[in-house]
PDB file of C-alpha atoms in Angstrom:
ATOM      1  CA  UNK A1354     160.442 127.342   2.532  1.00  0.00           C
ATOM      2  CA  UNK A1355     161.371 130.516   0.606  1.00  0.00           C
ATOM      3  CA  UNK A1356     161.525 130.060  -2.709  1.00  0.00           C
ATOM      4  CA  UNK A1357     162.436 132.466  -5.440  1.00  0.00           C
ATOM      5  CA  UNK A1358     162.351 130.850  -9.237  1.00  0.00           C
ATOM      6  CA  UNK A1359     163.758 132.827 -12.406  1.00  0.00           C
ATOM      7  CA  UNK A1360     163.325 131.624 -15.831  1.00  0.00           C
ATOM      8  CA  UNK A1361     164.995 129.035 -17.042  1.00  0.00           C
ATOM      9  CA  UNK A1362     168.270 129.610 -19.098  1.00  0.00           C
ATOM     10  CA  UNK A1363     170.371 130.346 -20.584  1.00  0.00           C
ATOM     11  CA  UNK A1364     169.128 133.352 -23.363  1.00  0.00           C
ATOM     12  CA  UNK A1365     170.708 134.284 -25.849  1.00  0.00           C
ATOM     13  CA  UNK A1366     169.858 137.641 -28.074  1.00  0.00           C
ATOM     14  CA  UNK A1367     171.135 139.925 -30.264  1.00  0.00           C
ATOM     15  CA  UNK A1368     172.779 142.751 -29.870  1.00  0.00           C
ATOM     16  CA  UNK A1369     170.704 146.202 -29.247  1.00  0.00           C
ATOM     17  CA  UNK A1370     167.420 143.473 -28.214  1.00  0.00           C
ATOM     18  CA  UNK A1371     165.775 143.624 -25.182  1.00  0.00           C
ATOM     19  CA  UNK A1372     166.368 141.166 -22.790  1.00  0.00           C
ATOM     20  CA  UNK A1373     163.634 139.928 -20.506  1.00  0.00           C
ATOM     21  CA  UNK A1374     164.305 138.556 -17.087  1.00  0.00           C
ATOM     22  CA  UNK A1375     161.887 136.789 -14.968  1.00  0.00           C
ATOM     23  CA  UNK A1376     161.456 135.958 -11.550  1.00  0.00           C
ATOM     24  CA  UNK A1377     158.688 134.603  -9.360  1.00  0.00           C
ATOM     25  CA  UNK A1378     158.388 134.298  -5.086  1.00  0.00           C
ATOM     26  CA  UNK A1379     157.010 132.194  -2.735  1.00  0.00           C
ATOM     27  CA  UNK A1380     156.861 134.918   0.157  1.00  0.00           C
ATOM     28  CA  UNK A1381     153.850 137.117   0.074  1.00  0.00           C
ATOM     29  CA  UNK A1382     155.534 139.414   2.734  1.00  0.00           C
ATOM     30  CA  UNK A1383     158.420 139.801   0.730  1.00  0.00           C
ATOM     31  CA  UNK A1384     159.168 143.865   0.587  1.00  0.00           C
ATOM     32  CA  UNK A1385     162.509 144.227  -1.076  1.00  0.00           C
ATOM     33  CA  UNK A1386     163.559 143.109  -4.672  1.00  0.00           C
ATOM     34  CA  UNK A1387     166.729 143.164  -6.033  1.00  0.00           C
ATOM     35  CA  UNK A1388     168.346 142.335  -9.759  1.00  0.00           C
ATOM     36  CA  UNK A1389     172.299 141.779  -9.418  1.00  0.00           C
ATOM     37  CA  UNK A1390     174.828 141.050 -12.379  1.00  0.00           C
ATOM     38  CA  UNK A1391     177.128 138.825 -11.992  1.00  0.00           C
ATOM     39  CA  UNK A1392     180.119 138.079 -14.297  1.00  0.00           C
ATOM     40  CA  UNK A1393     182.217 135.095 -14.630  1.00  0.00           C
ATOM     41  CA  UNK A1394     184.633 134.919 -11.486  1.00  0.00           C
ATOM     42  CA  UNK A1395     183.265 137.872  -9.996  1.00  0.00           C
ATOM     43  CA  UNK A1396     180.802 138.720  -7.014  1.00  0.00           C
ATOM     44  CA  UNK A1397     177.359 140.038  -7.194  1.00  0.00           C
ATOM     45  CA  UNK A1398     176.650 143.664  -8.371  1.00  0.00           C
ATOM     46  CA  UNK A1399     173.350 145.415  -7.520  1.00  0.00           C
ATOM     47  CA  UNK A1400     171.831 146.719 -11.166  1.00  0.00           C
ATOM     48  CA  UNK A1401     168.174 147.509  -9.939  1.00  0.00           C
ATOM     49  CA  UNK A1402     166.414 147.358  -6.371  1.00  0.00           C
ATOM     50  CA  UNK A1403     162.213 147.959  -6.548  1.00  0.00           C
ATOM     51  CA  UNK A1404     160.375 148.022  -4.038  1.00  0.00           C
ATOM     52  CA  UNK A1405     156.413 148.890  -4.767  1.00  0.00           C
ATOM     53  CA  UNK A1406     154.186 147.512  -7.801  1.00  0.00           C
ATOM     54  CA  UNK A1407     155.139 149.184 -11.265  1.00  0.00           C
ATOM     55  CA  UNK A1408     158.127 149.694 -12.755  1.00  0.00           C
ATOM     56  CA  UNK A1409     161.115 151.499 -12.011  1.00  0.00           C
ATOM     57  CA  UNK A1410     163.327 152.452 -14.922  1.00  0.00           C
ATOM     58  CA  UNK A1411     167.529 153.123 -14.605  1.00  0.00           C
ATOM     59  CA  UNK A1412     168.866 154.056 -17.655  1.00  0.00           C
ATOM     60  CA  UNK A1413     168.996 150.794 -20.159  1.00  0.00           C
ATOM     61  CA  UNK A1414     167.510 148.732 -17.424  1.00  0.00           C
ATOM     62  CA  UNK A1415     163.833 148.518 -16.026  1.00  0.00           C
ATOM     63  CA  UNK A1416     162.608 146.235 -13.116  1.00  0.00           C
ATOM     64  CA  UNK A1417     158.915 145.743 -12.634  1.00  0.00           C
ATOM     65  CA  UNK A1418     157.112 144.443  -9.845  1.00  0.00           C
ATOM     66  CA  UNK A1419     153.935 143.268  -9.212  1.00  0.00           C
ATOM     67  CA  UNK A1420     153.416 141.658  -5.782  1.00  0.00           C
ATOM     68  CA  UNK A1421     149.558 140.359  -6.234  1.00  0.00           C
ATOM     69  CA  UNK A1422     151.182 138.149  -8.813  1.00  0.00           C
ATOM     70  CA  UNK A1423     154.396 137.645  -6.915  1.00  0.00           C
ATOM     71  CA  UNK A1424     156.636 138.257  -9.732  1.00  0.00           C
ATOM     72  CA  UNK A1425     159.397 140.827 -10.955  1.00  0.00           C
ATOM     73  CA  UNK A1426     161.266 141.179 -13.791  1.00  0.00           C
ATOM     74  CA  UNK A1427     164.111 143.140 -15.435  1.00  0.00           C
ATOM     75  CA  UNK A1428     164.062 144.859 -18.794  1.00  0.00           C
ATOM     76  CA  UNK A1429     167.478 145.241 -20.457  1.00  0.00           C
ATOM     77  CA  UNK A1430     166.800 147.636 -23.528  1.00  0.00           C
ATOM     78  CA  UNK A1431     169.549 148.163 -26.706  1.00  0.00           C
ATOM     79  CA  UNK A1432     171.134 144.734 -25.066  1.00  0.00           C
ATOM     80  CA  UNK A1433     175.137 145.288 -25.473  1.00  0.00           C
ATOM     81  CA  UNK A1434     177.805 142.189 -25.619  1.00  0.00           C
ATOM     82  CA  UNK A1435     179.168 143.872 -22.132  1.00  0.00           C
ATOM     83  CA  UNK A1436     175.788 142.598 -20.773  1.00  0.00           C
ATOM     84  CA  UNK A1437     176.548 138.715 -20.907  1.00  0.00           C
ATOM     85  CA  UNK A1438     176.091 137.837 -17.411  1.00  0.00           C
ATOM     86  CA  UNK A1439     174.225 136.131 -14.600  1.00  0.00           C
ATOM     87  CA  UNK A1440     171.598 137.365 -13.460  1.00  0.00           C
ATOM     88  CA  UNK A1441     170.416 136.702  -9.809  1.00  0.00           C
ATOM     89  CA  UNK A1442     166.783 137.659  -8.720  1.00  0.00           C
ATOM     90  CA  UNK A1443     167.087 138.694  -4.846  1.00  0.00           C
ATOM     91  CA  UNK A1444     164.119 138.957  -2.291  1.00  0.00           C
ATOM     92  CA  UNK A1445     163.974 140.053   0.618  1.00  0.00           C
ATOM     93  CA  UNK A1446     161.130 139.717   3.189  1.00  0.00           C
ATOM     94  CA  UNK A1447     162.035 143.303   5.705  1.00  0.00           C
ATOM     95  CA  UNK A1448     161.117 142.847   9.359  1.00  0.00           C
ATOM     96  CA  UNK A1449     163.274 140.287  11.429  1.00  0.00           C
ATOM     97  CA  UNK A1450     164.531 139.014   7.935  1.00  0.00           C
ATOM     98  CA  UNK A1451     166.207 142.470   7.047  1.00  0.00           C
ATOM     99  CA  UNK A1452     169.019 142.085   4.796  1.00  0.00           C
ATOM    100  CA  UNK A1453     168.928 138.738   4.265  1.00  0.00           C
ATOM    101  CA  UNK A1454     167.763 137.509   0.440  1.00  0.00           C
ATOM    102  CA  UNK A1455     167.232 134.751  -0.739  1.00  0.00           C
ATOM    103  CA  UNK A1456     168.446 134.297  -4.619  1.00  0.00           C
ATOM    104  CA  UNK A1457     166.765 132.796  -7.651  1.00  0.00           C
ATOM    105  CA  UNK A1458     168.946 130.240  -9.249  1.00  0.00           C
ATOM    106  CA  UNK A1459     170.189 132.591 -11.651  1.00  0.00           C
ATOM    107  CA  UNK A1460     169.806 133.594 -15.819  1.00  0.00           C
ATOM    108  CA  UNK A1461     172.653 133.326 -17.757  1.00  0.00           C
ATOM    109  CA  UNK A1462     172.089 135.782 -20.623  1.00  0.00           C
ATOM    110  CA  UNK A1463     174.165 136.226 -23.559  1.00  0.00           C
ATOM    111  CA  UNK A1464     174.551 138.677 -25.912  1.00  0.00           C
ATOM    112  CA  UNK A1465     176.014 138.190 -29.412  1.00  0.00           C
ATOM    113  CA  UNK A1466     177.182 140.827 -31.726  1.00  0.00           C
TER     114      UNK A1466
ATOM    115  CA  UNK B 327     177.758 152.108  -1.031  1.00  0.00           C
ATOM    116  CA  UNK B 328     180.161 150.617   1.322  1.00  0.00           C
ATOM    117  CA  UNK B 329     183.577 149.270   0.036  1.00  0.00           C
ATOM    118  CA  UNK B 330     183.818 145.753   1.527  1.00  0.00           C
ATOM    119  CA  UNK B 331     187.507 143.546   1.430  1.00  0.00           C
ATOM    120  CA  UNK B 332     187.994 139.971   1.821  1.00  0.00           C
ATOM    121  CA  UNK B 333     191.450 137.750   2.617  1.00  0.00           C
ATOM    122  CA  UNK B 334     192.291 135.828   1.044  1.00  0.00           C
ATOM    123  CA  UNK B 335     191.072 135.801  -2.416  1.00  0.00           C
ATOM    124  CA  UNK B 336     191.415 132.558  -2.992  1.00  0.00           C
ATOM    125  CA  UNK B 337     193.074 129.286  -1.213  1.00  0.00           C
ATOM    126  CA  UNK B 338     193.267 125.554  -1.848  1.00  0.00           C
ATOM    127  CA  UNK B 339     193.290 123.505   1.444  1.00  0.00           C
ATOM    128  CA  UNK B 340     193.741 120.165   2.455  1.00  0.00           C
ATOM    129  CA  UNK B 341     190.653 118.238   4.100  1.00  0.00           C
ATOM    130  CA  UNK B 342     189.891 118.134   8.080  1.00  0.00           C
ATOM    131  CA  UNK B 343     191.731 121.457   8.336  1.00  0.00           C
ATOM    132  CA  UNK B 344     189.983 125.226   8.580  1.00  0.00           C
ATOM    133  CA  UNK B 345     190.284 128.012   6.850  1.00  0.00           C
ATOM    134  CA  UNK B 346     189.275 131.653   8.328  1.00  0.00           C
ATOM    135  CA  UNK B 347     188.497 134.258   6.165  1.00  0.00           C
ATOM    136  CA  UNK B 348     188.319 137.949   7.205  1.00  0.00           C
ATOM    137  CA  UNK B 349     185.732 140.754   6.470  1.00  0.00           C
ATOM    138  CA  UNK B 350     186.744 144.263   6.394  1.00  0.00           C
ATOM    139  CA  UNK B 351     184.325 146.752   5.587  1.00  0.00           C
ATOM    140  CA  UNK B 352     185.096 150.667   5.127  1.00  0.00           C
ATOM    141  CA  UNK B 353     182.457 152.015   7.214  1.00  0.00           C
ATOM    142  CA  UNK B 354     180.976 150.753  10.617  1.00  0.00           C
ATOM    143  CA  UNK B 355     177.515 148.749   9.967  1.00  0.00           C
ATOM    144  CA  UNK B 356     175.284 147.051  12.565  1.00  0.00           C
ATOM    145  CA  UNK B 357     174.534 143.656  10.712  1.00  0.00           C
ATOM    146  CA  UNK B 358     177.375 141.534   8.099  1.00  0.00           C
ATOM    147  CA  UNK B 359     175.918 138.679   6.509  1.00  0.00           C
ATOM    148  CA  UNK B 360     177.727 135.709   5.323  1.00  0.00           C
ATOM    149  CA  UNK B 361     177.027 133.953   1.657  1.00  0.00           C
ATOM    150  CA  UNK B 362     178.230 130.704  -0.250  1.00  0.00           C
ATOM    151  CA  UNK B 363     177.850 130.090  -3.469  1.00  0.00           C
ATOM    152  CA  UNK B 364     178.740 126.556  -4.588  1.00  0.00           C
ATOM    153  CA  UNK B 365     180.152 125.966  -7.724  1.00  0.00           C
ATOM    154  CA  UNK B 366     177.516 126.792 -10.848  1.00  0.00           C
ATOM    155  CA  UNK B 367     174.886 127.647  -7.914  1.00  0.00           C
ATOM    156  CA  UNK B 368     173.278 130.740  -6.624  1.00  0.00           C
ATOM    157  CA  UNK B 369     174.131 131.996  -3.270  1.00  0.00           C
ATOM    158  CA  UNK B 370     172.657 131.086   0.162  1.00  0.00           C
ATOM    159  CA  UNK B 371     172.649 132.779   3.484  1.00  0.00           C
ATOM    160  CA  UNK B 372     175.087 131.270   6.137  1.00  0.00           C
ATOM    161  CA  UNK B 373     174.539 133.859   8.932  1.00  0.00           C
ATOM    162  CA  UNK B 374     174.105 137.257   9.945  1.00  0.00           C
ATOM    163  CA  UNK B 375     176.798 138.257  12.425  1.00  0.00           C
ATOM    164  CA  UNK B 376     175.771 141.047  14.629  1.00  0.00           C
ATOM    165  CA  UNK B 377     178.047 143.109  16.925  1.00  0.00           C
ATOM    166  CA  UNK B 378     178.372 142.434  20.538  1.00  0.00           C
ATOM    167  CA  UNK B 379     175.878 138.912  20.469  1.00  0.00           C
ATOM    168  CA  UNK B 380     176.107 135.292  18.767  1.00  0.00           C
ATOM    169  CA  UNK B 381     175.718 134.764  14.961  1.00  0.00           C
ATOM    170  CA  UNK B 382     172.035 133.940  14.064  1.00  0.00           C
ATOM    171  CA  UNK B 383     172.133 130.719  11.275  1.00  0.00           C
ATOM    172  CA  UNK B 384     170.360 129.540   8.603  1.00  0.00           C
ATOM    173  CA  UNK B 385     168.940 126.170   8.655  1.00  0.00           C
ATOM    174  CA  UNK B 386     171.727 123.836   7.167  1.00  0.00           C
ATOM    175  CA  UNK B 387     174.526 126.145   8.785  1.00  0.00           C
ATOM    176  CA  UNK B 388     175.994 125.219  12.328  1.00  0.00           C
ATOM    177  CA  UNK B 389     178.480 127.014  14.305  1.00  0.00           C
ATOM    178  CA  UNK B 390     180.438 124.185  15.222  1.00  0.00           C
ATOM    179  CA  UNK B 391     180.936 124.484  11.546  1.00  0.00           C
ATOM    180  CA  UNK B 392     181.077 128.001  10.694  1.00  0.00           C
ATOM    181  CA  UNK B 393     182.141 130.033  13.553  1.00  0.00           C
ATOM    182  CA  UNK B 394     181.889 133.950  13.056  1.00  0.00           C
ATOM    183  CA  UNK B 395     183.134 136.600  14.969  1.00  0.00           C
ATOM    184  CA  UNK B 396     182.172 139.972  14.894  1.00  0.00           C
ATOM    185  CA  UNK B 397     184.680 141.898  17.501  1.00  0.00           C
ATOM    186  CA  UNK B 398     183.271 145.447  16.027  1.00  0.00           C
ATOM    187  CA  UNK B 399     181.598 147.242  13.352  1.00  0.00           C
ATOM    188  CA  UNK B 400     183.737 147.522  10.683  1.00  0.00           C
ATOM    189  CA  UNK B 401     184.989 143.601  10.771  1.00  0.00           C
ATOM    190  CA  UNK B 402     183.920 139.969  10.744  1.00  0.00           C
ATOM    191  CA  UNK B 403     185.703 136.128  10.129  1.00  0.00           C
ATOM    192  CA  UNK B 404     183.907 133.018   9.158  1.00  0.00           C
ATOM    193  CA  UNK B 405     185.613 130.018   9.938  1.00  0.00           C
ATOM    194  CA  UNK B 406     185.005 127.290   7.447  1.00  0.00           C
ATOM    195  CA  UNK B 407     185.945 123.963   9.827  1.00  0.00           C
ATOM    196  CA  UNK B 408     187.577 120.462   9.794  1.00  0.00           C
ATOM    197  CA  UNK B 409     187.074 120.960   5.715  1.00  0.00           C
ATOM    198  CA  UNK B 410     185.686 118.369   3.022  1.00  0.00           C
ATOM    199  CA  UNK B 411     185.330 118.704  -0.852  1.00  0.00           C
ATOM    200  CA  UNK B 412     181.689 119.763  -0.343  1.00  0.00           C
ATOM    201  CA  UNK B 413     183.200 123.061   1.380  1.00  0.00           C
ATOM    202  CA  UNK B 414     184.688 124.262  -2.094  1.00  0.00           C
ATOM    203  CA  UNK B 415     182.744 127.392  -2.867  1.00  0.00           C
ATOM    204  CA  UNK B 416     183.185 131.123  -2.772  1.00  0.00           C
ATOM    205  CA  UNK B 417     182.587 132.774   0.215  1.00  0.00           C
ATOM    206  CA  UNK B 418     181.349 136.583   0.337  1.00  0.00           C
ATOM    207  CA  UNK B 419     180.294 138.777   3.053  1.00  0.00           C
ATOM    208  CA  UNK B 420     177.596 141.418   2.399  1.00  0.00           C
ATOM    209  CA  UNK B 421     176.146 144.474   4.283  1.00  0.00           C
ATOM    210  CA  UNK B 422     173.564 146.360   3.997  1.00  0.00           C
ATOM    211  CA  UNK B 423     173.488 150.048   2.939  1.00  0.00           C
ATOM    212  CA  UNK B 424     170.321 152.249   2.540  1.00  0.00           C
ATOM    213  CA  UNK B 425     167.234 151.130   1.703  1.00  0.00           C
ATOM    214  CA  UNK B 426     167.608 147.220   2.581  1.00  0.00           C
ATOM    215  CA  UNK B 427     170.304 147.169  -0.273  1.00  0.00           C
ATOM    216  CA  UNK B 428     172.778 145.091  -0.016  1.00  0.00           C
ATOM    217  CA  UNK B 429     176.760 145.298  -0.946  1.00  0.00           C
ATOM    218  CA  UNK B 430     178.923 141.990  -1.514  1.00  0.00           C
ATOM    219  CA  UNK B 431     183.017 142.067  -0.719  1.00  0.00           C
ATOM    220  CA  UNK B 432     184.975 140.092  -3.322  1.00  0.00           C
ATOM    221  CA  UNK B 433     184.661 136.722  -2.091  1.00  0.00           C
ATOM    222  CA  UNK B 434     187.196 134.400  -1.012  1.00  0.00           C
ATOM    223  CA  UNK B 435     187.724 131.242  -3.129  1.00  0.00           C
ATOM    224  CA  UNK B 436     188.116 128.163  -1.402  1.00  0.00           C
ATOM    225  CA  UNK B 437     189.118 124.838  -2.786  1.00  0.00           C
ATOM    226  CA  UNK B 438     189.349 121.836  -0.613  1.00  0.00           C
ATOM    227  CA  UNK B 439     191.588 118.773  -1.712  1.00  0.00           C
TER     228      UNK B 439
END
């Protein structure tokens, strides 16, 4: 069973904080990982997609990956209200699974003035 | 990144009836996938619907169920069958652009009486 954990929420921080987002696999041959947003009512967006150890950095947003620990993680720096959202942890294991992820249960963050 | 469409948005049905909902993407792709994301949950994997051969499931999905069709590659339906409560959910089909990423339509919002 493919499982793909993110930390427990919700969190909650300030305005202009950094916001840390977690998320561990079960699948060692996992190749692909993905951080969407999601806002109330609305379908997933892709924010970040990493796909080898270290981290990969997008403007206010950094995802880091380290697959001997089997864990990623997104970065939100100078954290801005606009940010409150879900966000889902994706996975993907290439091969014969290509394209199909399996999500994380989701971290509601919010982000208060 | 592909620009994905979904009808409808958003219907309320009445149990043991089906609903299907149509997939229309804006460039032709080999593989659609098909998510549903239950109310407060994260999303899971239905099926992949490939062009020109059956819809491969995921364990939990049937096709007596779910029936997909994927008559070429710009468009797909899911058929959500003889309907309960439990069916409420949004429905969103996905492709895949470069680099394993992955796109999500709309969704379709489907409430079952």
């Amino acid at each position: 069973q493919k499982e793909v954990e993110q930390n427990s929420g919700p969190l909650s921080v300030p305005e202009g904080a950094i916001a840390s987002l977690n998320c561990t696999y079960s699948d060692r041959v996992s190749q692909s990982f993905f951080w969407y947003r999601q806002y109330s009512g609305k379908s997933p967006e892709l924010i970040m997609s990493i796909y080898s150890n270290g981290d990969k950095e997008d403007g206010r947003f950094t995802a880091q990956l380290n697959k001997a620990s089997q864990y990623v993680s997104l970065l939100i720096r100078d954290s801005q209200p606009s940010d409150s959202a879900t966000y889902l942890c994706a996975v993907s294991a290439g091969g014969t699974s290509y394209g199909k992820l399996t999500f994380g249960q989701g971290t509601i963050l919010t982000v208060h003035p | 990144s592909a620009v994905i469409s979904q009808k409808p948005s958003r219907d309320i049905c009445q149990r043991g009836t089906s609903l299907t909902i149509q997939c229309q993407v804006d460039s032709q792709v080999t593989m659609m996938f098909w998510y549903r994301q239950q109310p407060g949950q994260s999303l899971t994997l239905i099926a992949t619907a490939n062009q020109g051969s059956e819809a491969t499931y995921e364990s939990g999905f049937v096709i007596d169920k779910f029936p997909i069709s994927r008559p070429n590659l710009t468009f797909s339906t899911l058929t959500v069958s003889n309907m309960s409560p439990e069916d409420s959910s949004i429905y969103l089909c996905s492709v895949v652009g470069g680099q394993d990423t992955q796109y999500f339509g709309p969704g379709t919002r489907l409430t079952v009486l």
